[in-house]
Tab-separated table of N, CA and C and ligand atoms in Angstrom:
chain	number	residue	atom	x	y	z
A	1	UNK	N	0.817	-1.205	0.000
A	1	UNK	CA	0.000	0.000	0.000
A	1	UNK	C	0.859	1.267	0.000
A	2	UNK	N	1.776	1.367	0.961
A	2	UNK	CA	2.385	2.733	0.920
A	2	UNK	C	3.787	2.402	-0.672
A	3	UNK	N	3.485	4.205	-0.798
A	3	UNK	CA	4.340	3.785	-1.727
A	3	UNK	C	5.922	4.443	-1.474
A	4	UNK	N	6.249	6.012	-2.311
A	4	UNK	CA	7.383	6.607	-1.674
A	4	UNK	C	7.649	7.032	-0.614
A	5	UNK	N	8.900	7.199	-0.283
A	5	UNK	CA	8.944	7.533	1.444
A	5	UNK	C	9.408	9.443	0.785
A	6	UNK	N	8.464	9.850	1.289
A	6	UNK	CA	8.870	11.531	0.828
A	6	UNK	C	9.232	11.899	1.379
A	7	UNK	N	9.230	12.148	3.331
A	7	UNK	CA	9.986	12.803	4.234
A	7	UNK	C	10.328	12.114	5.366
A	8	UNK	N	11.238	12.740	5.702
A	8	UNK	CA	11.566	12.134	6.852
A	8	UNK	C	11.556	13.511	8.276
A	9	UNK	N	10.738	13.494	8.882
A	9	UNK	CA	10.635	14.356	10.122
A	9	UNK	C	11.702	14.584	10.910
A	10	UNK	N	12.167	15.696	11.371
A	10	UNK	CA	13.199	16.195	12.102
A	10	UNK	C	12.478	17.280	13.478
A	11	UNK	N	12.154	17.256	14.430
A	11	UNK	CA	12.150	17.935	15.414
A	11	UNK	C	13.275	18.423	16.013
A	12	UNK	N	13.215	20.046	15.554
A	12	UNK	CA	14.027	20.648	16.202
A	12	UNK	C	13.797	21.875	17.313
A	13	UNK	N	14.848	22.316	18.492
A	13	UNK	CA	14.186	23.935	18.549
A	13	UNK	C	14.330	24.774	17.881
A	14	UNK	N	15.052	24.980	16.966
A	14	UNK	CA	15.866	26.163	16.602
A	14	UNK	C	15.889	25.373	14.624
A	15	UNK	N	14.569	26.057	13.837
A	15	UNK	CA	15.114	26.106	12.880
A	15	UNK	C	16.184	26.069	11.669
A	16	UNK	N	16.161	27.647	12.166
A	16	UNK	CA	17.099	28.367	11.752
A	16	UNK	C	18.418	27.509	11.950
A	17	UNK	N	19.376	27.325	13.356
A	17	UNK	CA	20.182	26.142	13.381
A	17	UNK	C	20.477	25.220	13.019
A	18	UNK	N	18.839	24.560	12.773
A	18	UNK	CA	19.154	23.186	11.694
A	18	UNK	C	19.386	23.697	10.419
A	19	UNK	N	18.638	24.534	10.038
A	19	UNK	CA	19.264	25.054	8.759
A	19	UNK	C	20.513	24.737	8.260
A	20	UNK	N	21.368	25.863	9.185
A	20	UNK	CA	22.561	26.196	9.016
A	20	UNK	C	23.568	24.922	9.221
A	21	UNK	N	23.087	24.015	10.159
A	21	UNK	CA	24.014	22.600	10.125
A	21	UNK	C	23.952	21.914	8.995
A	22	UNK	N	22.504	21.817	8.222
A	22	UNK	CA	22.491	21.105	7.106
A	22	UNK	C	22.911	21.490	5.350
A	23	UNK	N	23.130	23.373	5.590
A	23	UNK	CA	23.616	23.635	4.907
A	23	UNK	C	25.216	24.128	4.816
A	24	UNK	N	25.789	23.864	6.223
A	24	UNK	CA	27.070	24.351	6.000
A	24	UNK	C	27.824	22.815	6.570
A	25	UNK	N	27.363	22.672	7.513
A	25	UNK	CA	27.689	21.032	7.733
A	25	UNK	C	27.584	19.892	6.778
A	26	UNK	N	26.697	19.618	6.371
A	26	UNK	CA	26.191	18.445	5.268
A	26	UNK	C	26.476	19.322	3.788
A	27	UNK	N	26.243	20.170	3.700
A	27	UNK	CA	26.146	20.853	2.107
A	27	UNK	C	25.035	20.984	1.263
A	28	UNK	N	23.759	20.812	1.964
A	28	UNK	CA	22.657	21.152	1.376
A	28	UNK	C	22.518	22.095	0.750
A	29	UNK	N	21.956	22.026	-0.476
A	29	UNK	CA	22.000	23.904	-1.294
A	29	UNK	C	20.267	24.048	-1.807
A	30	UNK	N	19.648	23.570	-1.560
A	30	UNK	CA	18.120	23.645	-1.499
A	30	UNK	C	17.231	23.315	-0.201
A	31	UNK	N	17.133	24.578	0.222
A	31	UNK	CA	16.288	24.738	1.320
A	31	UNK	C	15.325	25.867	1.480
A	32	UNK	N	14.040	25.053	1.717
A	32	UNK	CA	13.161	26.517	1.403
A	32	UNK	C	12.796	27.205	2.791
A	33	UNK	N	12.343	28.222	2.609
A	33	UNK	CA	12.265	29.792	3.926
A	33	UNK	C	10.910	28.499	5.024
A	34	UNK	N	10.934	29.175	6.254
A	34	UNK	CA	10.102	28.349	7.072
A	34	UNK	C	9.139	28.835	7.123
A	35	UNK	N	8.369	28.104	7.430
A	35	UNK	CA	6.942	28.416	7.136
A	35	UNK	C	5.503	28.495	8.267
A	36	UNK	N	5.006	29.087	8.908
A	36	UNK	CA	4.017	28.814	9.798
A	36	UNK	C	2.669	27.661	9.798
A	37	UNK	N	2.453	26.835	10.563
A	37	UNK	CA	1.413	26.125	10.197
A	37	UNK	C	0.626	26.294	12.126
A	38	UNK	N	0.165	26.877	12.256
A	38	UNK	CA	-0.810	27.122	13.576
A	38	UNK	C	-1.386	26.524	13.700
A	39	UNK	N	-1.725	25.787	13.027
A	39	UNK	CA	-3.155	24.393	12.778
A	39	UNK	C	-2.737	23.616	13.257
A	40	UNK	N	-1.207	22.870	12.967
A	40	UNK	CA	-0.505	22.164	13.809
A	40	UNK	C	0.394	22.401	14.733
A	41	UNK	N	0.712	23.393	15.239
A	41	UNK	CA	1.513	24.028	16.285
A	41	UNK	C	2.693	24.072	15.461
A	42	UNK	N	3.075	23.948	14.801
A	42	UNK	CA	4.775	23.864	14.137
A	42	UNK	C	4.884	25.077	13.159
A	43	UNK	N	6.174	25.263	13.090
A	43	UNK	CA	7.371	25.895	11.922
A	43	UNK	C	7.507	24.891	11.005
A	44	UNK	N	8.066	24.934	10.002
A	44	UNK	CA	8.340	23.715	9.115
A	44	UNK	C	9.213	24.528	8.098
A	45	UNK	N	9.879	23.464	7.279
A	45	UNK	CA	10.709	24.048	6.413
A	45	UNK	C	11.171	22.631	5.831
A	46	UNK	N	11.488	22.608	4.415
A	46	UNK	CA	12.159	21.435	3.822
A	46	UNK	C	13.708	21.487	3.633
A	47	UNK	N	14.087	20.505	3.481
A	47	UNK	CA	15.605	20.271	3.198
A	47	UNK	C	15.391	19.095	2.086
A	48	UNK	N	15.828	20.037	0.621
A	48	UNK	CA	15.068	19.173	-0.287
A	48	UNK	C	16.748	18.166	-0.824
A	49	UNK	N	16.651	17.077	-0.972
A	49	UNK	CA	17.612	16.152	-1.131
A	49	UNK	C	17.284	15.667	-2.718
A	50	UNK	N	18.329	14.865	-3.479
A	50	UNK	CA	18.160	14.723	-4.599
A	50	UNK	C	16.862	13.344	-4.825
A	51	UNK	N	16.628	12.609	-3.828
A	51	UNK	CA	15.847	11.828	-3.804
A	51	UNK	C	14.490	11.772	-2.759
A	52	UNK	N	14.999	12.892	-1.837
A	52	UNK	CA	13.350	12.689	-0.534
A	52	UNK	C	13.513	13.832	0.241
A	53	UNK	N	13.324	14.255	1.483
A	53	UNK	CA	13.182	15.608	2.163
A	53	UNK	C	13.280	15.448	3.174
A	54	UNK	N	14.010	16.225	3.991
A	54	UNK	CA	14.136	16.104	5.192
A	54	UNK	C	13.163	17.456	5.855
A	55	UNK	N	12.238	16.923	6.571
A	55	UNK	CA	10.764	18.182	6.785
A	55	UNK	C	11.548	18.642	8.078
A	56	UNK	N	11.824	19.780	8.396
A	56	UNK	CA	12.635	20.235	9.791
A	56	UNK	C	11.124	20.937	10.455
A	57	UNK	N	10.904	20.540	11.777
A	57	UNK	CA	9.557	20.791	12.806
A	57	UNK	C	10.264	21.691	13.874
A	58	UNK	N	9.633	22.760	14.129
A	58	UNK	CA	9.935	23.606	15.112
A	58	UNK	C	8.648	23.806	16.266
A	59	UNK	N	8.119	23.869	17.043
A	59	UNK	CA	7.336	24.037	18.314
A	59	UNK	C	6.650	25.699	17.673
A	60	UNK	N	5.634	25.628	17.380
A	60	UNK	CA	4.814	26.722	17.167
A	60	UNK	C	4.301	27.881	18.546
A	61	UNK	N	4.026	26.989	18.655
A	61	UNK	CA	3.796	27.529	20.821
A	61	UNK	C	3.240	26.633	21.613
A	62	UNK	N	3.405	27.083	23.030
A	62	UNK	CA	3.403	25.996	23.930
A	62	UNK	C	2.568	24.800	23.591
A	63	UNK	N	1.229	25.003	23.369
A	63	UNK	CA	0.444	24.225	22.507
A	63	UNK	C	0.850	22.849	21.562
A	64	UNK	N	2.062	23.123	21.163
A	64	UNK	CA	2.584	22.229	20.201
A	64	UNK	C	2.833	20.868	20.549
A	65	UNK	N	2.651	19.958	19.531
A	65	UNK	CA	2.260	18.862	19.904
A	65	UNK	C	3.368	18.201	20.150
A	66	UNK	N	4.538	18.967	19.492
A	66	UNK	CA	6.029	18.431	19.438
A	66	UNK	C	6.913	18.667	20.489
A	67	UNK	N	5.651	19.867	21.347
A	67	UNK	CA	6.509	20.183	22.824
A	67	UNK	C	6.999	19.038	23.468
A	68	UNK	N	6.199	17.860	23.760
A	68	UNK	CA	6.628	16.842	24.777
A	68	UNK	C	7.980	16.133	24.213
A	69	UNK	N	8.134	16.091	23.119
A	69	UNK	CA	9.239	15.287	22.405
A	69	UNK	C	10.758	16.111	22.642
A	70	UNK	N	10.337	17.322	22.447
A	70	UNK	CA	11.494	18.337	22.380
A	70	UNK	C	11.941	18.433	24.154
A	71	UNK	N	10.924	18.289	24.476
A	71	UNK	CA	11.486	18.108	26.209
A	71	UNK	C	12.163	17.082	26.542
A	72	UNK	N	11.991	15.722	25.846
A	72	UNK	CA	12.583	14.290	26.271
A	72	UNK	C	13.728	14.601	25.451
A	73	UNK	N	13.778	15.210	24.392
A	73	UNK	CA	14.593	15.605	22.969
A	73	UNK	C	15.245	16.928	22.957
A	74	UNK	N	16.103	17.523	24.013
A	74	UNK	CA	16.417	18.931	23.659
A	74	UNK	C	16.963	19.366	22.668
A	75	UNK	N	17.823	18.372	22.239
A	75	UNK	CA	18.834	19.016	20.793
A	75	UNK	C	17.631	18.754	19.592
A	76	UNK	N	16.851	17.760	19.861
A	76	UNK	CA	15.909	17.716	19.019
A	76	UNK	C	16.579	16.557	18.304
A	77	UNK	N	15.426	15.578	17.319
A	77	UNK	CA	15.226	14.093	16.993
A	77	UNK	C	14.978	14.073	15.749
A	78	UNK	N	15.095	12.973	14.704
A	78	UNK	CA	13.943	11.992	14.507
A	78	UNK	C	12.725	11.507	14.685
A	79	UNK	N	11.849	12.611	14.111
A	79	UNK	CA	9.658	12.427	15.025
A	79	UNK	C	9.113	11.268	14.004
A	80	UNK	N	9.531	11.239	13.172
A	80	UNK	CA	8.522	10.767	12.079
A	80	UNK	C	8.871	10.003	10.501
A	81	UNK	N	8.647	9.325	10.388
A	81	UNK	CA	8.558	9.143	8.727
A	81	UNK	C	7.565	8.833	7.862
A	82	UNK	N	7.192	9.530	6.738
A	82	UNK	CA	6.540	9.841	5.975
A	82	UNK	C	6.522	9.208	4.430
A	83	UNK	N	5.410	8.300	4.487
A	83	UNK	CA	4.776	7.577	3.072
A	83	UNK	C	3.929	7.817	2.345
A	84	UNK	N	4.516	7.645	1.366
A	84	UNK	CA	2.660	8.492	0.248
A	84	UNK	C	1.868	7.379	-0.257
A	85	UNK	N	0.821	7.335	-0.299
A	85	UNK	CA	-0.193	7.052	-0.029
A	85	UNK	C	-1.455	7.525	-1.410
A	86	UNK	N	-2.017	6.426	-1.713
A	86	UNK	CA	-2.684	7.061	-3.061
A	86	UNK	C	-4.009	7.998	-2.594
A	87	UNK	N	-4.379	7.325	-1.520
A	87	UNK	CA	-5.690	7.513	-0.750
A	87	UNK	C	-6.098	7.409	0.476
A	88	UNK	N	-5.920	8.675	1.131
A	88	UNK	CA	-5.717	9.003	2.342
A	88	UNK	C	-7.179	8.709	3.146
A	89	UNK	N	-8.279	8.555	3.076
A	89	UNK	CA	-9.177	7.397	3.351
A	89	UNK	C	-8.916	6.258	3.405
A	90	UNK	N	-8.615	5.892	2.149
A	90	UNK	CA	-8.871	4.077	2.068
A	90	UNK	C	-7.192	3.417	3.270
A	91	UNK	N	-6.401	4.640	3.265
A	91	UNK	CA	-5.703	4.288	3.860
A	91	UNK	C	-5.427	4.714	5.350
A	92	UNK	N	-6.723	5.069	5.957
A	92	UNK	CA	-6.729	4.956	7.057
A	92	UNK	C	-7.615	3.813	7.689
A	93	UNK	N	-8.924	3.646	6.858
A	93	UNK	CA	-9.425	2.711	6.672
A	93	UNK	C	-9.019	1.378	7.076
A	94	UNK	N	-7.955	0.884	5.705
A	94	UNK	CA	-6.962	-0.187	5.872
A	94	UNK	C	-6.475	-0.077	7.120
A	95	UNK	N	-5.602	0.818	7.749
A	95	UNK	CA	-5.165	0.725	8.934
A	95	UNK	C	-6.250	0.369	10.205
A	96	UNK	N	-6.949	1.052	10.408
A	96	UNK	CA	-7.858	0.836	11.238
A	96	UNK	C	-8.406	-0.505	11.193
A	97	UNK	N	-8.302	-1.204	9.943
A	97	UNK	CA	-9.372	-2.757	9.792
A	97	UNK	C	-8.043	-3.415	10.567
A	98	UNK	N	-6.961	-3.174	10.646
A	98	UNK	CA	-5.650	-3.584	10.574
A	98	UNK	C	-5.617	-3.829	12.578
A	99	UNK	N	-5.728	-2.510	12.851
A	99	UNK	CA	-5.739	-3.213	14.184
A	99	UNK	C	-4.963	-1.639	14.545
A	100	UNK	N	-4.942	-1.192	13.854
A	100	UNK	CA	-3.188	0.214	14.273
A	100	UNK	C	-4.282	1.646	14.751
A	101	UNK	N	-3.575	1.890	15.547
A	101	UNK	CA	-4.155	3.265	15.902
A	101	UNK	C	-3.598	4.505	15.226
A	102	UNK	N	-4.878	5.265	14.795
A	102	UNK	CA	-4.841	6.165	13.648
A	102	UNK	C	-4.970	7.620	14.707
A	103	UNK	N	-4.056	8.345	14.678
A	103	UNK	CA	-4.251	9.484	15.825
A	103	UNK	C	-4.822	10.602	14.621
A	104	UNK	N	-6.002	11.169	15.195
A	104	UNK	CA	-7.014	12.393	14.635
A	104	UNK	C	-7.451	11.850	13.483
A	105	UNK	N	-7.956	12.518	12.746
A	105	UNK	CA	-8.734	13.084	11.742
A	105	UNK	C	-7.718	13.233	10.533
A	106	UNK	N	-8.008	12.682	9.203
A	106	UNK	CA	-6.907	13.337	7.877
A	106	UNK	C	-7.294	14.992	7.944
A	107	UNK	N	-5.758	14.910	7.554
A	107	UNK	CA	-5.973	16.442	7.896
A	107	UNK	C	-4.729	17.539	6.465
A	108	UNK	N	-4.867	18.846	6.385
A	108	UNK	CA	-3.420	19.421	5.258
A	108	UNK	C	-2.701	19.403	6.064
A	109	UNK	N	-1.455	18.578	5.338
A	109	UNK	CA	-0.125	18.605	5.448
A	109	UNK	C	0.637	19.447	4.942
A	110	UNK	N	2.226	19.465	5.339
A	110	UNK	CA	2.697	20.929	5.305
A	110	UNK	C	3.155	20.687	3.486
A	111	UNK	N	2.980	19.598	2.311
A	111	UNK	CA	2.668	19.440	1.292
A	111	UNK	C	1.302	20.057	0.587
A	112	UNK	N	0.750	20.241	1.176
A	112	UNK	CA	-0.603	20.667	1.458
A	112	UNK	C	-1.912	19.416	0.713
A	113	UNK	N	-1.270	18.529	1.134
A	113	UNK	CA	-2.217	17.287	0.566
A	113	UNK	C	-2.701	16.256	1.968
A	114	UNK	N	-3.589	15.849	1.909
A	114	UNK	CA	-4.260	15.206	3.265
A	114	UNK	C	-3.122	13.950	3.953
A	115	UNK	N	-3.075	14.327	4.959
A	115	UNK	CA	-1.791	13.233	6.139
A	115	UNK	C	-2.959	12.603	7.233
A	116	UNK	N	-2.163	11.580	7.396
A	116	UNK	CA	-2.389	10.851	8.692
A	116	UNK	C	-1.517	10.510	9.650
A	117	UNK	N	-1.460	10.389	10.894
A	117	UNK	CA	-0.041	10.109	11.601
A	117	UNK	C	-0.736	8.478	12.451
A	118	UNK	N	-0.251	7.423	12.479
A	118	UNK	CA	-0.205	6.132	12.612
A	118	UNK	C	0.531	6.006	14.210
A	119	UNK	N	-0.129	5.748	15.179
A	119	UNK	CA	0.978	5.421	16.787
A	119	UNK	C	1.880	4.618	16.477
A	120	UNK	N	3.177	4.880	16.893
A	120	UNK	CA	4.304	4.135	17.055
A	120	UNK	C	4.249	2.856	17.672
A	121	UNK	N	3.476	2.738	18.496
A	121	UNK	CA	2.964	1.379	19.231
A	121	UNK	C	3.106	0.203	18.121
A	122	UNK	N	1.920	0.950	17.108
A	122	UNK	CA	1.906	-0.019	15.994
A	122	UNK	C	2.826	-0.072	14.850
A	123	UNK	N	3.947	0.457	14.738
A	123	UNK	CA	4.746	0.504	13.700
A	123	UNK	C	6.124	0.406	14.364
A	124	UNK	N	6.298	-0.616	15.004
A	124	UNK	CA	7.997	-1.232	15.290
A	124	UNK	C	8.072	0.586	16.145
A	125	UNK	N	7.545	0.977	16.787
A	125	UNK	CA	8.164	2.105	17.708
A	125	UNK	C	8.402	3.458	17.088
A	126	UNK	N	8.121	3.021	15.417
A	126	UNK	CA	8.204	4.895	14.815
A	126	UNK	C	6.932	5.508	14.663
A	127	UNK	N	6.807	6.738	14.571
A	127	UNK	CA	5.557	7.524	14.305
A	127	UNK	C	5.345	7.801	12.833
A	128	UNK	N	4.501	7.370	12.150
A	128	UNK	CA	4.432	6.888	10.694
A	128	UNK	C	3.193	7.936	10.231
A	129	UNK	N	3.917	8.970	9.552
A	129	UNK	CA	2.868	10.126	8.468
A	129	UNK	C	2.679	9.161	7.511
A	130	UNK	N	1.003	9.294	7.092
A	130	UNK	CA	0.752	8.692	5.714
A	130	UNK	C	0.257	9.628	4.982
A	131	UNK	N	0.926	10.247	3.673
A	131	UNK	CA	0.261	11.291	3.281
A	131	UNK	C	-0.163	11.308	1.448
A	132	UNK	N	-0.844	11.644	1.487
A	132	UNK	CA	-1.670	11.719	-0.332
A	132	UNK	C	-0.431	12.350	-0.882
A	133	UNK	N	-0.219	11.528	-2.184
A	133	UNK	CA	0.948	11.891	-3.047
A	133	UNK	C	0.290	12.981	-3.671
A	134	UNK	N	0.961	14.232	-3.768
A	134	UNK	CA	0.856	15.372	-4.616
A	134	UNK	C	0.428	15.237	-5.920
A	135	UNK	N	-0.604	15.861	-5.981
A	135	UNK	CA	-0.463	16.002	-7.589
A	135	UNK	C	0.339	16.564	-8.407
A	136	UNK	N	0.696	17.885	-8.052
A	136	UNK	CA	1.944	18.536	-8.735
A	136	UNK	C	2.675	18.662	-7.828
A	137	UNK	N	4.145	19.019	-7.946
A	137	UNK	CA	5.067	19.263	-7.090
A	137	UNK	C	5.021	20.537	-6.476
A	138	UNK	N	5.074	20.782	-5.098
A	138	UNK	CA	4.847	21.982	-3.838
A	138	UNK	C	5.988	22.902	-4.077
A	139	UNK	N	7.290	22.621	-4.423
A	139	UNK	CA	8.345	23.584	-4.253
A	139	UNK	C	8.794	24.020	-5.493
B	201	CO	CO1	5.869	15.159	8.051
């Protein structure tokens, strides 16, 4: 069912920082400006790679859902990885007949195409975005 792995989640505090590690440290030369999403408590920003993305998550305000992680996580982690998905229904659906706990409602992703996030419980201990493959490309 799932098909490409498009991102891979990064929780950080400090943006901007990861930024700068991934572009002066690693050598990244495509990275786009960060972006507000209030809906989900986060900052976001891509780190676009020649094959997948590294989505960098920042804590929007206290509210944020990424607060608790960033507390166990100060330098900040690894939150998530992210699969596309033809059909963000049928593939929550599937999950749910499946036995896996589906946390909220599909909802826009920072792709701006409908996500789901899957409990780690049920996926070997990672937190698993399932998200509708784009129709056209976002960046
Ligand atoms: Co994501």
């Amino acid at each position: 069912m799932i098909g490409k792995l498009n991102h891979v989640g990064v929780a950080t505090p400090s943006i901007d920082e990861s930024v700068a590690m991934y572009r002066d440290m690693l050598g990244a030369t495509s990275i786009t400006e960060k972006w507000a999403m209030p809906e989900q408590g986060v900052w976001v920003c891509f780190v676009n790679l020649p094959n997948s993305q590294i989505e960098l998550i920042e804590p929007y305000d206290d509210k944020s859902p990424i607060k608790s992680f960033l507390e166990k996580n100060p330098k900040g982690g690894q939150h998530h990885v992210c699969f596309e998905v033809e059909n963000i229904y049928t593939a929550r659906d599937e999950m749910k007949k499946k036995g896996a706990t589906v946390l909220g409602e599909p909802r826009i992703g920072a792709h701006g195409t409908m996500v789901i996030f899957v409990h780690p419980k049920n996926m070997g201990g990672v937190l698993v975005e399932l998200m509708e493959t784009p129709k056209v490309v976002a960046h």
